[in-house]
Amino acid sequence: MISFSRLALAAAAITGAVALPTNATDAESFGLLARSGTPSSTGTSNGYYYSWWTDGAAQVTYTNGGGGQYTLSWSGNNGNLVGGKGWNPGSSGRVINYSGTYQPNGNSYLSVYGWTRSPLIEYYIVESYGSYNPSSAAQRKGTVNCDGANYDILTTTRYNAPSIDGTQTFQQFWSVRNPKKNPGGSISGSVNTGCHFNAWRNFGMNLGTQHNYQIVATEGYQSSGTSTITVS
């Protein structure tokens, strides 16, 4: 799957002649001006940080709801898109709750997603996914049990790839729930980020000292689906 790390550079590349909205309300009201739906944007919504990006290839609508809720609907089996709500900056010990519905058709993730600096690290705690298991393309380091579930711990390296700091070479850290939570309907859970971060550290996978954003994200790649998630 094309990584969420493409977010910043790709969003800048597709602005064209129409400036992108800077908040959710404007993004929704300008939806008809987007090439294929809701334009990319980031900001705050009802007390939560949100990040939404699409490369414009899919038919897609992203909407921020009340509190920590967002809704994402996509179709067309084209392109890459990702969005969700959470916090900026993130935290090394936050317990994140999520609930709602997640119905992917094809390649998609539902995960706690974030970045750190010093060093630059991109990380995923994957709760569920569609047809593609991200564990298949990463180096397995071991397992951890967090919140009563087993997760595979993996790492990959991205070379000269887009990041929150421009084109960089950086590591990705992964915890992938095994077995995944079944997609296709109602879904809920709790993720203790400190449990995963401590496990990563025990395998020599050290996050940076400066947290950037930390969200519960729905990502789709050449797929379709719907996702309505509330974060707290």
mmCIF file of N, CA and C in Angstrom, residues 94-180:
data_model
loop_
_atom_site.group_PDB
_atom_site.id
_atom_site.type_symbol
_atom_site.label_atom_id
_atom_site.label_comp_id
_atom_site.label_asym_id
_atom_site.label_seq_id
_atom_site.Cartn_x
_atom_site.Cartn_y
_atom_site.Cartn_z
ATOM 1 N N ARG A 94 -0.670 7.318 25.679
ATOM 2 C CA ARG A 94 -2.112 7.531 25.576
ATOM 3 C C ARG A 94 -2.854 6.202 25.328
ATOM 4 N N VAL A 95 -3.982 6.027 26.017
ATOM 5 C CA VAL A 95 -4.899 4.931 25.732
ATOM 6 C C VAL A 95 -5.989 5.483 24.814
ATOM 7 N N ILE A 96 -6.077 4.941 23.620
ATOM 8 C CA ILE A 96 -6.981 5.453 22.592
ATOM 9 C C ILE A 96 -8.139 4.489 22.411
ATOM 10 N N ASN A 97 -9.350 5.013 22.532
ATOM 11 C CA ASN A 97 -10.556 4.219 22.303
ATOM 12 C C ASN A 97 -11.159 4.591 20.944
ATOM 13 N N TYR A 98 -11.714 3.593 20.280
ATOM 14 C CA TYR A 98 -12.380 3.849 18.998
ATOM 15 C C TYR A 98 -13.601 2.942 18.887
ATOM 16 N N SER A 99 -14.586 3.395 18.148
ATOM 17 C CA SER A 99 -15.775 2.581 17.897
ATOM 18 C C SER A 99 -16.457 3.098 16.644
ATOM 19 N N GLY A 100 -17.280 2.247 16.036
ATOM 20 C CA GLY A 100 -18.010 2.649 14.839
ATOM 21 C C GLY A 100 -18.195 1.498 13.899
ATOM 22 N N THR A 101 -18.139 1.800 12.606
ATOM 23 C CA THR A 101 -18.260 0.783 11.570
ATOM 24 C C THR A 101 -17.114 0.936 10.575
ATOM 25 N N TYR A 102 -16.626 -0.195 10.094
ATOM 26 C CA TYR A 102 -15.513 -0.218 9.139
ATOM 27 C C TYR A 102 -15.816 -1.304 8.118
ATOM 28 N N GLN A 103 -16.074 -0.889 6.869
ATOM 29 C CA GLN A 103 -16.506 -1.817 5.825
ATOM 30 C C GLN A 103 -15.676 -1.611 4.558
ATOM 31 N N PRO A 104 -14.441 -2.131 4.537
ATOM 32 C CA PRO A 104 -13.611 -2.002 3.337
ATOM 33 C C PRO A 104 -13.926 -3.079 2.315
ATOM 34 N N ASN A 105 -13.673 -2.763 1.064
ATOM 35 C CA ASN A 105 -13.767 -3.734 -0.023
ATOM 36 C C ASN A 105 -12.469 -3.643 -0.810
ATOM 37 N N GLY A 106 -11.485 -4.449 -0.383
ATOM 38 C CA GLY A 106 -10.166 -4.384 -0.999
ATOM 39 C C GLY A 106 -9.116 -3.951 0.001
ATOM 40 N N ASN A 107 -8.135 -3.225 -0.476
ATOM 41 C CA ASN A 107 -6.928 -2.892 0.283
ATOM 42 C C ASN A 107 -7.178 -1.670 1.169
ATOM 43 N N SER A 108 -7.142 -1.878 2.489
ATOM 44 C CA SER A 108 -7.459 -0.799 3.415
ATOM 45 C C SER A 108 -6.917 -1.144 4.800
ATOM 46 N N TYR A 109 -6.625 -0.117 5.622
ATOM 47 C CA TYR A 109 -6.227 -0.294 7.018
ATOM 48 C C TYR A 109 -7.128 0.531 7.922
ATOM 49 N N LEU A 110 -7.313 0.062 9.155
ATOM 50 C CA LEU A 110 -7.803 0.877 10.265
ATOM 51 C C LEU A 110 -6.751 0.781 11.348
ATOM 52 N N SER A 111 -6.131 1.911 11.703
ATOM 53 C CA SER A 111 -4.975 1.851 12.589
ATOM 54 C C SER A 111 -4.798 3.133 13.389
ATOM 55 N N VAL A 112 -4.097 2.992 14.510
ATOM 56 C CA VAL A 112 -3.516 4.159 15.167
ATOM 57 C C VAL A 112 -2.265 4.503 14.374
ATOM 58 N N TYR A 113 -2.156 5.741 13.968
ATOM 59 C CA TYR A 113 -1.115 6.141 13.029
ATOM 60 C C TYR A 113 -0.457 7.433 13.506
ATOM 61 N N GLY A 114 0.869 7.508 13.392
ATOM 62 C CA GLY A 114 1.532 8.740 13.825
ATOM 63 C C GLY A 114 2.966 8.847 13.361
ATOM 64 N N TRP A 115 3.589 9.953 13.788
ATOM 65 C CA TRP A 115 4.970 10.274 13.445
ATOM 66 C C TRP A 115 5.698 10.780 14.687
ATOM 67 N N THR A 116 7.013 10.530 14.719
ATOM 68 C CA THR A 116 7.888 11.213 15.668
ATOM 69 C C THR A 116 9.069 11.817 14.924
ATOM 70 N N ARG A 117 9.723 12.737 15.588
ATOM 71 C CA ARG A 117 10.987 13.303 15.109
ATOM 72 C C ARG A 117 12.097 13.010 16.118
ATOM 73 N N SER A 118 13.320 13.105 15.657
ATOM 74 C CA SER A 118 14.539 12.893 16.473
ATOM 75 C C SER A 118 14.568 11.503 17.120
ATOM 76 N N PRO A 119 14.600 10.421 16.349
ATOM 77 C CA PRO A 119 14.619 10.389 14.892
ATOM 78 C C PRO A 119 13.224 10.419 14.274
ATOM 79 N N LEU A 120 13.228 10.581 12.944
ATOM 80 C CA LEU A 120 12.001 10.579 12.164
ATOM 81 C C LEU A 120 11.504 9.141 12.012
ATOM 82 N N ILE A 121 10.335 8.858 12.598
ATOM 83 C CA ILE A 121 9.737 7.522 12.546
ATOM 84 C C ILE A 121 8.265 7.657 12.184
ATOM 85 N N GLU A 122 7.804 6.795 11.295
ATOM 86 C CA GLU A 122 6.387 6.668 10.969
ATOM 87 C C GLU A 122 5.892 5.358 11.572
ATOM 88 N N TYR A 123 4.741 5.385 12.269
ATOM 89 C CA TYR A 123 4.308 4.153 12.928
ATOM 90 C C TYR A 123 2.824 3.862 12.714
ATOM 91 N N TYR A 124 2.522 2.560 12.737
ATOM 92 C CA TYR A 124 1.162 2.044 12.617
ATOM 93 C C TYR A 124 0.900 1.013 13.720
ATOM 94 N N ILE A 125 -0.240 1.101 14.369
ATOM 95 C CA ILE A 125 -0.777 0.018 15.190
ATOM 96 C C ILE A 125 -2.069 -0.399 14.498
ATOM 97 N N VAL A 126 -2.001 -1.482 13.739
ATOM 98 C CA VAL A 126 -3.090 -1.861 12.835
ATOM 99 C C VAL A 126 -4.075 -2.756 13.575
ATOM 100 N N GLU A 127 -5.321 -2.302 13.665
ATOM 101 C CA GLU A 127 -6.374 -3.067 14.322
ATOM 102 C C GLU A 127 -7.132 -3.961 13.347
ATOM 103 N N SER A 128 -7.328 -3.490 12.137
ATOM 104 C CA SER A 128 -8.042 -4.272 11.131
ATOM 105 C C SER A 128 -7.562 -3.844 9.753
ATOM 106 N N TYR A 129 -7.812 -4.698 8.775
ATOM 107 C CA TYR A 129 -7.435 -4.381 7.403
ATOM 108 C C TYR A 129 -8.314 -5.193 6.459
ATOM 109 N N GLY A 130 -8.276 -4.800 5.192
ATOM 110 C CA GLY A 130 -9.077 -5.460 4.179
ATOM 111 C C GLY A 130 -8.368 -6.658 3.589
ATOM 112 N N SER A 131 -8.112 -6.619 2.284
ATOM 113 C CA SER A 131 -7.583 -7.786 1.578
ATOM 114 C C SER A 131 -6.076 -7.949 1.686
ATOM 115 N N TYR A 132 -5.372 -6.912 2.145
ATOM 116 C CA TYR A 132 -3.907 -6.954 2.164
ATOM 117 C C TYR A 132 -3.400 -6.886 3.595
ATOM 118 N N ASN A 133 -2.594 -7.867 3.998
ATOM 119 C CA ASN A 133 -1.977 -7.896 5.317
ATOM 120 C C ASN A 133 -0.637 -7.172 5.264
ATOM 121 N N PRO A 134 -0.491 -6.038 5.962
ATOM 122 C CA PRO A 134 0.771 -5.297 5.881
ATOM 123 C C PRO A 134 1.965 -6.058 6.426
ATOM 124 N N SER A 135 1.733 -7.115 7.201
ATOM 125 C CA SER A 135 2.840 -7.921 7.721
ATOM 126 C C SER A 135 3.617 -8.618 6.610
ATOM 127 N N SER A 136 2.992 -8.790 5.462
ATOM 128 C CA SER A 136 3.615 -9.547 4.383
ATOM 129 C C SER A 136 4.765 -8.815 3.727
ATOM 130 N N ALA A 137 4.910 -7.525 3.969
ATOM 131 C CA ALA A 137 5.961 -6.750 3.297
ATOM 132 C C ALA A 137 6.900 -6.080 4.292
ATOM 133 N N ALA A 138 7.024 -6.655 5.510
ATOM 134 C CA ALA A 138 7.871 -6.043 6.536
ATOM 135 C C ALA A 138 8.688 -7.120 7.238
ATOM 136 N N GLN A 139 9.738 -6.684 7.927
ATOM 137 C CA GLN A 139 10.613 -7.594 8.655
ATOM 138 C C GLN A 139 10.036 -7.855 10.045
ATOM 139 N N ARG A 140 9.736 -9.102 10.327
ATOM 140 C CA ARG A 140 9.139 -9.457 11.615
ATOM 141 C C ARG A 140 10.196 -9.473 12.706
ATOM 142 N N LYS A 141 9.890 -8.807 13.831
ATOM 143 C CA LYS A 141 10.817 -8.746 14.960
ATOM 144 C C LYS A 141 10.371 -9.615 16.126
ATOM 145 N N GLY A 142 9.057 -9.845 16.241
ATOM 146 C CA GLY A 142 8.545 -10.634 17.353
ATOM 147 C C GLY A 142 7.070 -10.376 17.540
ATOM 148 N N THR A 143 6.563 -10.626 18.745
ATOM 149 C CA THR A 143 5.162 -10.412 19.058
ATOM 150 C C THR A 143 5.035 -9.730 20.407
ATOM 151 N N VAL A 144 3.846 -9.168 20.660
ATOM 152 C CA VAL A 144 3.528 -8.586 21.955
ATOM 153 C C VAL A 144 2.041 -8.789 22.207
ATOM 154 N N ASN A 145 1.670 -8.946 23.474
ATOM 155 C CA ASN A 145 0.265 -9.002 23.849
ATOM 156 C C ASN A 145 -0.091 -7.685 24.519
ATOM 157 N N CYS A 146 -1.002 -6.948 23.913
ATOM 158 C CA CYS A 146 -1.473 -5.674 24.452
ATOM 159 C C CYS A 146 -2.994 -5.690 24.487
ATOM 160 N N ASP A 147 -3.557 -5.298 25.614
ATOM 161 C CA ASP A 147 -5.014 -5.224 25.750
ATOM 162 C C ASP A 147 -5.693 -6.548 25.400
ATOM 163 N N GLY A 148 -5.036 -7.658 25.751
ATOM 164 C CA GLY A 148 -5.623 -8.970 25.546
ATOM 165 C C GLY A 148 -5.542 -9.509 24.143
ATOM 166 N N ALA A 149 -4.776 -8.863 23.268
ATOM 167 C CA ALA A 149 -4.648 -9.314 21.881
ATOM 168 C C ALA A 149 -3.176 -9.445 21.507
ATOM 169 N N ASN A 150 -2.887 -10.352 20.585
ATOM 170 C CA ASN A 150 -1.525 -10.524 20.086
ATOM 171 C C ASN A 150 -1.308 -9.659 18.853
ATOM 172 N N TYR A 151 -0.114 -9.091 18.770
ATOM 173 C CA TYR A 151 0.273 -8.256 17.637
ATOM 174 C C TYR A 151 1.641 -8.705 17.137
ATOM 175 N N ASP A 152 1.788 -8.788 15.824
ATOM 176 C CA ASP A 152 3.097 -8.988 15.213
ATOM 177 C C ASP A 152 3.824 -7.658 15.158
ATOM 178 N N ILE A 153 5.071 -7.644 15.562
ATOM 179 C CA ILE A 153 5.903 -6.445 15.541
ATOM 180 C C ILE A 153 6.817 -6.519 14.331
ATOM 181 N N LEU A 154 6.819 -5.454 13.543
ATOM 182 C CA LEU A 154 7.563 -5.455 12.288
ATOM 183 C C LEU A 154 8.205 -4.100 12.058
ATOM 184 N N THR A 155 9.176 -4.080 11.172
ATOM 185 C CA THR A 155 9.813 -2.822 10.797
ATOM 186 C C THR A 155 10.146 -2.838 9.312
ATOM 187 N N THR A 156 10.115 -1.685 8.702
ATOM 188 C CA THR A 156 10.535 -1.508 7.321
ATOM 189 C C THR A 156 11.302 -0.200 7.230
ATOM 190 N N THR A 157 12.059 -0.037 6.160
ATOM 191 C CA THR A 157 12.776 1.209 5.904
ATOM 192 C C THR A 157 12.291 1.805 4.602
ATOM 193 N N ARG A 158 11.978 3.093 4.624
ATOM 194 C CA ARG A 158 11.561 3.833 3.430
ATOM 195 C C ARG A 158 12.743 4.676 2.977
ATOM 196 N N TYR A 159 13.107 4.550 1.722
ATOM 197 C CA TYR A 159 14.254 5.260 1.175
ATOM 198 C C TYR A 159 13.795 6.418 0.289
ATOM 199 N N ASN A 160 14.300 7.613 0.599
ATOM 200 C CA ASN A 160 13.998 8.807 -0.206
ATOM 201 C C ASN A 160 12.500 8.924 -0.467
ATOM 202 N N ALA A 161 11.734 8.856 0.594
ATOM 203 C CA ALA A 161 10.276 8.868 0.501
ATOM 204 C C ALA A 161 9.712 10.134 1.132
ATOM 205 N N PRO A 162 8.530 10.545 0.736
ATOM 206 C CA PRO A 162 7.895 11.707 1.349
ATOM 207 C C PRO A 162 7.620 11.477 2.834
ATOM 208 N N SER A 163 7.759 12.526 3.621
ATOM 209 C CA SER A 163 7.520 12.442 5.049
ATOM 210 C C SER A 163 7.018 13.789 5.548
ATOM 211 N N ILE A 164 6.798 13.912 6.850
ATOM 212 C CA ILE A 164 6.404 15.195 7.424
ATOM 213 C C ILE A 164 7.524 16.223 7.324
ATOM 214 N N ASP A 165 8.737 15.771 7.017
ATOM 215 C CA ASP A 165 9.882 16.668 6.843
ATOM 216 C C ASP A 165 10.437 16.615 5.427
ATOM 217 N N GLY A 166 9.574 16.433 4.456
ATOM 218 C CA GLY A 166 10.023 16.377 3.073
ATOM 219 C C GLY A 166 10.552 14.997 2.723
ATOM 220 N N THR A 167 11.290 14.911 1.641
ATOM 221 C CA THR A 167 11.825 13.628 1.195
ATOM 222 C C THR A 167 12.950 13.186 2.118
ATOM 223 N N GLN A 168 12.777 12.022 2.727
ATOM 224 C CA GLN A 168 13.729 11.513 3.715
ATOM 225 C C GLN A 168 13.823 9.992 3.608
ATOM 226 N N THR A 169 14.861 9.444 4.230
ATOM 227 C CA THR A 169 14.945 8.013 4.480
ATOM 228 C C THR A 169 14.654 7.794 5.960
ATOM 229 N N PHE A 170 13.713 6.902 6.270
ATOM 230 C CA PHE A 170 13.278 6.744 7.660
ATOM 231 C C PHE A 170 12.720 5.336 7.849
ATOM 232 N N GLN A 171 12.561 4.950 9.104
ATOM 233 C CA GLN A 171 11.975 3.656 9.434
ATOM 234 C C GLN A 171 10.491 3.776 9.707
ATOM 235 N N GLN A 172 9.786 2.683 9.386
ATOM 236 C CA GLN A 172 8.400 2.500 9.793
ATOM 237 C C GLN A 172 8.350 1.416 10.866
ATOM 238 N N PHE A 173 7.604 1.670 11.938
ATOM 239 C CA PHE A 173 7.368 0.670 12.974
ATOM 240 C C PHE A 173 5.910 0.211 12.871
ATOM 241 N N TRP A 174 5.709 -1.091 13.038
ATOM 242 C CA TRP A 174 4.383 -1.676 12.889
ATOM 243 C C TRP A 174 4.055 -2.608 14.050
ATOM 244 N N SER A 175 2.822 -2.532 14.549
ATOM 245 C CA SER A 175 2.188 -3.600 15.314
ATOM 246 C C SER A 175 0.919 -3.958 14.548
ATOM 247 N N VAL A 176 0.793 -5.223 14.174
ATOM 248 C CA VAL A 176 -0.361 -5.658 13.378
ATOM 249 C C VAL A 176 -1.111 -6.726 14.167
ATOM 250 N N ARG A 177 -2.354 -6.436 14.503
ATOM 251 C CA ARG A 177 -3.165 -7.358 15.314
ATOM 252 C C ARG A 177 -3.331 -8.690 14.594
ATOM 253 N N ASN A 178 -3.090 -9.783 15.340
ATOM 254 C CA ASN A 178 -3.139 -11.119 14.755
ATOM 255 C C ASN A 178 -3.871 -12.070 15.707
ATOM 256 N N PRO A 179 -5.115 -12.466 15.363
ATOM 257 C CA PRO A 179 -5.811 -12.115 14.128
ATOM 258 C C PRO A 179 -6.371 -10.699 14.175
ATOM 259 N N LYS A 180 -6.603 -10.150 13.001
ATOM 260 C CA LYS A 180 -7.183 -8.818 12.903
ATOM 261 C C LYS A 180 -8.609 -8.812 13.411
#
